[in-house]
Amino acid sequence: MSQTIPATARLARSEVVTSTWTQSAHTWSAALRAADRRHRVVDPAVLAAGLITSLPPQVVVALHRFRTVGSPNNALLLRGVGPVLTDLPATPAAVDPRTTSRVVDAAALLLLALSLPLGEPFTFRSLHGGRLVQHVVPVPGRESTQTGASSTAALDWHVEDGFTDDRCDYFGLLCLRGHPGAVTVLSPARGLDLDPADVATLRAPRYLLVPDDAHDGADTGARIPVPILAGPPEDPEICFGEGDVRLAYPGDHRAAAALRALTAALDRGAVGHELAPGDVLIADNRRTVHGRTTFHPRYDGTDRWLLRTMTCASIRAHRRRGALRALG
């Protein structure tokens, strides 16, 4: 991913939904009450389901429309649906913090509630200890990794968990704390400026995808060659990770050239947003790739802090998996 994403490249106006202060306060009050019941409910998604009636109507409508027809960039930004928290604890220095707080539990339940109209939340046992809601924070010593714990290295173009067809259909990011200049970037597969020969190559099973560094103990065995692009030309799907894709056939120079052309096209089609507290960004993990620009953490408890969820849109697939919240 290039670091020169144009500052003017933003989500379409139709992809931004804003809640009023009164709506946000009503939703947050319900989330706090739900957090108080967290220790009595085994499945947090069940508890979060009770919050759906507290969501602003325009948010529920936007989520339904997003699931059924998508959007120009296959992303949705919900502004003000979460509050700007003044009683937030220090940003953890690990992706698997051992302790939590009422406000963080409430924010996690709110994010789950926003995910439920899109499908069923889930995760992988090999990812962040199998947490259903994951913490995306800068971690000392991991600044240059290709994971959500990085900071001083750009997070390259990727989809979540492209190595498996069980990857999520959507992911959501809720911002607890932002960082000036830390821009989340997305690039949709729709409308890529690619030569037809490159498109044909990328639609052929000439590539392998491996688990990224965030997975602990994921299967890294034999892989089946897969295409990078699939689906109808007018609304294609993409499965790609700059650091996770390999050539299925060594010496396949045509496939390698198509990958280079794809990365350049994704850079040209990128849109960016600097997440602010209270923002929730939802993206179609089958139709977009995403990344993040660099930033310099302070490690003083005030660093960037996001929560993340992943959603399976197919209830049939979820049931076939045994309705498991953690796969693997």
Short mmCIF file of C-alpha atoms in Angstrom, two decimals:
data_model
loop_
_atom_site.label_atom_id
_atom_site.label_comp_id
_atom_site.label_asym_id
_atom_site.label_seq_id
_atom_site.Cartn_x
_atom_site.Cartn_y
_atom_site.Cartn_z
CA MET A 1 0.00 0.00 0.00
CA SER A 2 1.31 3.39 -0.94
CA GLN A 3 1.59 6.09 1.72
CA THR A 4 0.40 8.69 -0.79
CA ILE A 5 -3.36 8.10 -0.49
CA PRO A 6 -4.99 11.37 -1.63
CA ALA A 7 -6.36 13.41 1.26
CA THR A 8 -9.49 14.11 -0.79
CA ALA A 9 -10.36 10.43 -1.24
CA ARG A 10 -13.24 9.96 1.18
CA LEU A 11 -16.25 7.73 1.56
CA ALA A 12 -19.31 8.71 -0.44
CA ARG A 13 -21.87 10.89 1.33
CA SER A 14 -24.40 8.05 1.14
CA GLU A 15 -21.99 5.85 3.14
CA VAL A 16 -21.92 8.17 6.18
CA VAL A 17 -24.76 8.01 8.71
CA THR A 18 -24.77 10.40 11.65
CA SER A 19 -26.61 9.99 14.95
CA THR A 20 -27.82 12.91 17.07
CA TRP A 21 -26.53 13.54 20.58
CA THR A 22 -29.89 12.47 22.02
CA GLN A 23 -29.87 9.23 20.03
CA SER A 24 -26.31 8.47 21.05
CA ALA A 25 -27.08 9.10 24.73
CA HIS A 26 -30.11 6.77 24.57
CA THR A 27 -28.10 4.00 22.90
CA TRP A 28 -25.18 4.38 25.28
CA SER A 29 -27.41 4.27 28.35
CA ALA A 30 -28.84 0.95 27.13
CA ALA A 31 -25.32 -0.37 26.46
CA LEU A 32 -24.19 0.49 29.98
CA ARG A 33 -27.19 -1.33 31.46
CA ALA A 34 -26.37 -4.34 29.29
CA ALA A 35 -22.76 -4.26 30.49
CA ASP A 36 -23.99 -4.53 34.05
CA ARG A 37 -25.57 -7.89 33.11
CA ARG A 38 -22.50 -9.17 31.25
CA HIS A 39 -21.40 -11.61 33.97
CA ARG A 40 -24.81 -13.34 33.90
CA VAL A 41 -24.92 -14.08 30.14
CA VAL A 42 -22.56 -16.62 28.55
CA ASP A 43 -22.90 -15.40 24.94
CA PRO A 44 -22.31 -11.65 24.66
CA ALA A 45 -24.01 -11.59 21.25
CA VAL A 46 -27.25 -12.67 22.92
CA LEU A 47 -26.92 -9.80 25.36
CA ALA A 48 -26.11 -7.40 22.52
CA ALA A 49 -29.25 -8.44 20.66
CA GLY A 50 -31.27 -6.61 23.29
CA LEU A 51 -29.62 -3.35 22.22
CA ILE A 52 -30.88 -3.41 18.64
CA THR A 53 -34.14 -1.68 19.60
CA SER A 54 -32.04 1.10 21.18
CA LEU A 55 -30.13 1.86 17.98
CA PRO A 56 -31.11 4.98 16.00
CA PRO A 57 -33.65 4.08 13.28
CA GLN A 58 -31.50 5.54 10.50
CA VAL A 59 -28.62 3.30 11.59
CA VAL A 60 -30.76 0.15 11.47
CA VAL A 61 -32.06 1.12 8.01
CA ALA A 62 -28.52 1.85 6.78
CA LEU A 63 -27.25 -1.53 8.05
CA HIS A 64 -30.09 -3.34 6.28
CA ARG A 65 -29.45 -1.46 3.04
CA PHE A 66 -25.73 -2.12 3.33
CA ARG A 67 -26.26 -5.85 3.73
CA THR A 68 -28.69 -6.14 0.82
CA VAL A 69 -27.25 -3.80 -1.84
CA GLY A 70 -23.88 -2.61 -0.52
CA SER A 71 -22.59 0.91 -1.19
CA PRO A 72 -20.28 2.65 -3.67
CA ASN A 73 -17.14 1.65 -1.73
CA ASN A 74 -18.75 -1.29 0.09
CA ALA A 75 -18.17 0.47 3.41
CA LEU A 76 -20.36 2.24 5.95
CA LEU A 77 -19.34 4.91 8.47
CA LEU A 78 -21.59 5.43 11.49
CA ARG A 79 -20.73 8.74 13.15
CA GLY A 80 -21.76 9.56 16.70
CA VAL A 81 -23.46 6.22 17.34
CA GLY A 82 -20.94 5.72 20.14
CA PRO A 83 -20.08 8.44 22.67
CA VAL A 84 -16.84 10.27 23.25
CA LEU A 85 -15.86 8.70 26.56
CA THR A 86 -14.30 10.84 29.28
CA ASP A 87 -14.00 7.93 31.74
CA LEU A 88 -12.15 5.58 29.44
CA PRO A 89 -9.28 3.68 31.11
CA ALA A 90 -5.74 3.74 29.77
CA THR A 91 -5.21 2.18 26.37
CA PRO A 92 -3.89 -1.35 26.97
CA ALA A 93 -0.40 -2.22 25.81
CA ALA A 94 -1.49 -5.67 24.58
CA VAL A 95 -4.13 -7.03 22.21
CA ASP A 96 -5.39 -9.38 24.92
CA PRO A 97 -5.72 -7.21 28.04
CA ARG A 98 -6.43 -9.21 31.19
CA THR A 99 -8.77 -6.67 32.72
CA THR A 100 -11.66 -4.64 31.36
CA SER A 101 -14.08 -1.99 32.56
CA ARG A 102 -17.78 -1.23 32.42
CA VAL A 103 -17.41 1.35 29.65
CA VAL A 104 -15.25 -0.93 27.50
CA ASP A 105 -17.71 -3.80 28.00
CA ALA A 106 -20.54 -1.48 26.99
CA ALA A 107 -18.68 -0.36 23.86
CA ALA A 108 -18.00 -4.00 22.93
CA LEU A 109 -21.69 -4.86 23.31
CA LEU A 110 -22.64 -1.84 21.21
CA LEU A 111 -20.31 -2.96 18.43
CA LEU A 112 -21.80 -6.46 18.58
CA ALA A 113 -25.30 -4.98 18.38
CA LEU A 114 -24.32 -3.07 15.24
CA SER A 115 -22.93 -6.31 13.76
CA LEU A 116 -26.02 -8.42 14.36
CA PRO A 117 -28.20 -6.88 11.59
CA LEU A 118 -25.47 -8.06 9.19
CA GLY A 119 -25.27 -11.66 10.47
CA GLU A 120 -23.64 -13.55 13.33
CA PRO A 121 -20.43 -12.44 15.10
CA PHE A 122 -17.62 -14.99 15.32
CA THR A 123 -13.84 -15.25 15.51
CA PHE A 124 -11.01 -17.81 15.33
CA ARG A 125 -9.47 -19.57 18.32
CA SER A 126 -6.02 -18.78 16.88
CA LEU A 127 -6.76 -15.04 16.82
CA HIS A 128 -6.39 -12.90 19.96
CA GLY A 129 -7.18 -15.85 22.20
CA GLY A 130 -10.57 -16.40 20.60
CA ARG A 131 -11.99 -13.07 21.78
CA LEU A 132 -15.27 -12.23 20.07
CA VAL A 133 -14.48 -8.52 20.32
CA GLN A 134 -10.80 -7.82 19.70
CA HIS A 135 -8.63 -4.89 20.76
CA VAL A 136 -6.68 -3.09 18.04
CA VAL A 137 -3.92 -1.17 19.81
CA PRO A 138 -0.24 -0.41 19.20
CA VAL A 139 1.96 -2.88 21.06
CA PRO A 140 5.58 -2.24 22.08
CA GLY A 141 7.93 -4.39 20.04
CA ARG A 142 5.39 -5.01 17.28
CA GLU A 143 5.56 -1.63 15.59
CA SER A 144 6.74 -3.06 12.24
CA THR A 145 4.56 -6.17 12.04
CA GLN A 146 1.78 -6.67 9.55
CA THR A 147 -0.89 -6.89 12.25
CA GLY A 148 -3.28 -4.55 14.00
CA ALA A 149 -0.64 -4.14 16.73
CA SER A 150 1.69 -2.29 14.33
CA SER A 151 2.12 1.46 14.14
CA THR A 152 5.29 2.85 12.58
CA ALA A 153 4.90 0.52 9.59
CA ALA A 154 1.95 0.93 7.25
CA LEU A 155 -0.56 -1.90 7.37
CA ASP A 156 -0.58 -3.20 3.80
CA TRP A 157 -3.64 -4.05 1.71
CA HIS A 158 -5.38 -7.16 2.96
CA VAL A 159 -8.68 -8.82 3.72
CA GLU A 160 -9.28 -10.35 7.13
CA ASP A 161 -8.15 -14.00 7.17
CA GLY A 162 -7.94 -14.48 3.42
CA PHE A 163 -6.29 -17.88 3.91
CA THR A 164 -9.66 -19.50 4.69
CA ASP A 165 -13.07 -19.45 3.05
CA ASP A 166 -14.44 -19.19 6.59
CA ARG A 167 -13.21 -15.57 6.70
CA CYS A 168 -15.75 -12.98 7.77
CA ASP A 169 -18.15 -11.32 5.39
CA TYR A 170 -18.02 -8.03 7.30
CA PHE A 171 -15.80 -6.51 9.95
CA GLY A 172 -16.53 -3.55 12.19
CA LEU A 173 -14.21 -1.10 13.94
CA LEU A 174 -15.37 1.06 16.86
CA CYS A 175 -13.02 3.87 17.81
CA LEU A 176 -12.49 4.47 21.53
CA ARG A 177 -9.43 6.67 21.00
CA GLY A 178 -8.06 8.03 17.77
CA HIS A 179 -4.63 9.23 16.69
CA PRO A 180 -4.08 12.25 14.42
CA GLY A 181 -2.90 11.07 11.03
CA ALA A 182 -3.68 7.38 11.55
CA VAL A 183 -5.89 6.84 8.53
CA THR A 184 -7.82 3.63 7.90
CA VAL A 185 -7.81 3.10 4.15
CA LEU A 186 -10.05 0.91 2.03
CA SER A 187 -10.14 0.05 -1.63
CA PRO A 188 -13.12 -1.64 -3.28
CA ALA A 189 -12.77 -4.36 -5.88
CA ARG A 190 -15.55 -2.67 -7.84
CA GLY A 191 -14.27 -0.43 -10.61
CA LEU A 192 -10.59 -1.38 -10.40
CA ASP A 193 -8.55 0.24 -13.17
CA LEU A 194 -6.98 -2.95 -14.52
CA ASP A 195 -6.01 -4.26 -17.93
CA PRO A 196 -8.34 -7.09 -19.05
CA ALA A 197 -5.38 -9.47 -19.25
CA ASP A 198 -4.55 -8.77 -15.60
CA VAL A 199 -8.18 -9.29 -14.61
CA ALA A 200 -8.24 -12.65 -16.39
CA THR A 201 -5.05 -13.71 -14.62
CA LEU A 202 -6.31 -12.62 -11.21
CA ARG A 203 -9.51 -14.59 -11.78
CA ALA A 204 -7.54 -17.80 -12.34
CA PRO A 205 -6.44 -20.13 -9.46
CA ARG A 206 -2.78 -19.14 -9.62
CA TYR A 207 -2.24 -17.94 -6.04
CA LEU A 208 -1.89 -19.21 -2.47
CA LEU A 209 -2.81 -17.32 0.70
CA VAL A 210 -1.27 -18.06 4.09
CA PRO A 211 -2.33 -17.00 7.63
CA ASP A 212 -1.04 -13.63 8.76
CA ASP A 213 1.14 -13.06 11.79
CA ALA A 214 -1.81 -12.27 14.06
CA HIS A 215 -2.86 -15.93 14.10
CA ASP A 216 -1.26 -18.10 16.76
CA GLY A 217 -0.92 -21.74 15.69
CA ALA A 218 -3.10 -21.51 12.57
CA ASP A 219 -2.72 -24.27 10.00
CA THR A 220 0.13 -23.37 7.66
CA GLY A 221 0.08 -26.67 5.73
CA ALA A 222 -0.69 -27.34 2.08
CA ARG A 223 -2.79 -24.72 0.33
CA ILE A 224 -5.12 -25.02 -2.64
CA PRO A 225 -4.52 -22.51 -5.46
CA VAL A 226 -7.20 -19.81 -5.50
CA PRO A 227 -8.06 -16.76 -7.58
CA ILE A 228 -7.71 -13.23 -6.24
CA LEU A 229 -10.84 -11.90 -7.96
CA ALA A 230 -14.17 -13.70 -8.28
CA GLY A 231 -17.86 -13.02 -8.75
CA PRO A 232 -19.72 -10.85 -11.27
CA PRO A 233 -17.65 -8.23 -13.11
CA GLU A 234 -19.95 -5.41 -11.98
CA ASP A 235 -19.61 -6.31 -8.28
CA PRO A 236 -16.50 -8.50 -7.89
CA GLU A 237 -15.16 -10.10 -4.73
CA ILE A 238 -11.51 -9.95 -3.75
CA CYS A 239 -9.28 -12.15 -1.57
CA PHE A 240 -5.85 -10.57 -1.24
CA GLY A 241 -3.12 -9.71 1.22
CA GLU A 242 0.12 -8.07 0.11
CA GLY A 243 2.14 -10.02 2.64
CA ASP A 244 0.03 -13.18 2.61
CA VAL A 245 -0.24 -14.07 -1.08
CA ARG A 246 2.17 -16.45 -2.81
CA LEU A 247 2.46 -17.66 -6.38
CA ALA A 248 0.98 -21.13 -6.67
CA TYR A 249 3.47 -21.95 -9.40
CA PRO A 250 7.02 -20.60 -8.96
CA GLY A 251 8.19 -18.69 -11.97
CA ASP A 252 4.66 -17.64 -13.00
CA HIS A 253 5.75 -14.20 -14.17
CA ARG A 254 2.31 -13.37 -15.60
CA ALA A 255 0.69 -13.95 -12.19
CA ALA A 256 3.37 -11.88 -10.46
CA ALA A 257 2.87 -8.98 -12.90
CA ALA A 258 -0.88 -9.08 -12.32
CA LEU A 259 -0.30 -8.79 -8.57
CA ARG A 260 1.84 -5.69 -9.07
CA ALA A 261 -0.83 -4.17 -11.30
CA LEU A 262 -3.49 -4.98 -8.70
CA THR A 263 -1.61 -3.25 -5.87
CA ALA A 264 -1.17 -0.12 -7.99
CA ALA A 265 -4.87 -0.16 -8.93
CA LEU A 266 -5.89 -0.55 -5.28
CA ASP A 267 -3.74 2.46 -4.39
CA ARG A 268 -5.44 4.51 -7.09
CA GLY A 269 -8.92 3.51 -5.91
CA ALA A 270 -8.30 4.02 -2.19
CA VAL A 271 -10.51 5.98 0.18
CA GLY A 272 -9.43 6.96 3.67
CA HIS A 273 -10.90 7.96 7.02
CA GLU A 274 -9.23 9.02 10.25
CA LEU A 275 -11.32 7.28 12.89
CA ALA A 276 -12.45 9.56 15.74
CA PRO A 277 -13.93 8.53 19.09
CA GLY A 278 -17.51 7.36 18.61
CA ASP A 279 -17.00 6.39 14.94
CA VAL A 280 -17.89 2.90 13.77
CA LEU A 281 -16.56 1.79 10.40
CA ILE A 282 -18.03 -1.34 8.80
CA ALA A 283 -16.60 -2.85 5.62
CA ASP A 284 -17.46 -5.74 3.32
CA ASN A 285 -14.54 -8.14 3.76
CA ARG A 286 -15.40 -9.97 0.54
CA ARG A 287 -15.48 -6.89 -1.69
CA THR A 288 -12.86 -4.54 -0.25
CA VAL A 289 -9.31 -4.61 1.02
CA HIS A 290 -8.11 -2.34 3.79
CA GLY A 291 -4.99 -1.08 5.50
CA ARG A 292 -3.72 1.75 7.70
CA THR A 293 -1.19 4.53 7.39
CA THR A 294 1.69 4.92 9.86
CA PHE A 295 1.55 6.65 13.22
CA HIS A 296 3.89 7.03 16.18
CA PRO A 297 2.52 5.67 19.47
CA ARG A 298 3.32 7.31 22.79
CA TYR A 299 2.77 4.27 25.04
CA ASP A 300 1.47 6.56 27.77
CA GLY A 301 -2.08 5.19 28.01
CA THR A 302 -3.55 7.64 25.47
CA ASP A 303 -2.78 5.75 22.25
CA ARG A 304 -5.17 4.78 19.49
CA TRP A 305 -7.67 2.14 20.64
CA LEU A 306 -10.18 0.37 18.43
CA LEU A 307 -12.51 -2.56 19.03
CA ARG A 308 -13.11 -5.03 16.18
CA THR A 309 -15.76 -7.62 15.39
CA MET A 310 -16.15 -10.05 12.49
CA THR A 311 -19.48 -11.22 11.11
CA CYS A 312 -20.71 -14.22 9.12
CA ALA A 313 -23.57 -13.05 6.89
CA SER A 314 -24.83 -16.55 6.12
CA ILE A 315 -26.93 -18.04 8.90
CA ARG A 316 -26.79 -21.35 7.02
CA ALA A 317 -22.98 -21.31 7.11
CA HIS A 318 -23.02 -20.30 10.77
CA ARG A 319 -25.32 -23.22 11.61
CA ARG A 320 -23.15 -25.63 9.60
CA ARG A 321 -20.21 -24.53 11.73
CA GLY A 322 -22.19 -25.60 14.78
CA ALA A 323 -23.14 -21.99 15.60
CA LEU A 324 -19.65 -21.63 17.07
CA ARG A 325 -18.42 -18.22 18.14
CA ALA A 326 -14.77 -19.31 17.81
CA LEU A 327 -13.70 -21.45 14.83
CA GLY A 328 -10.67 -23.70 14.69
#
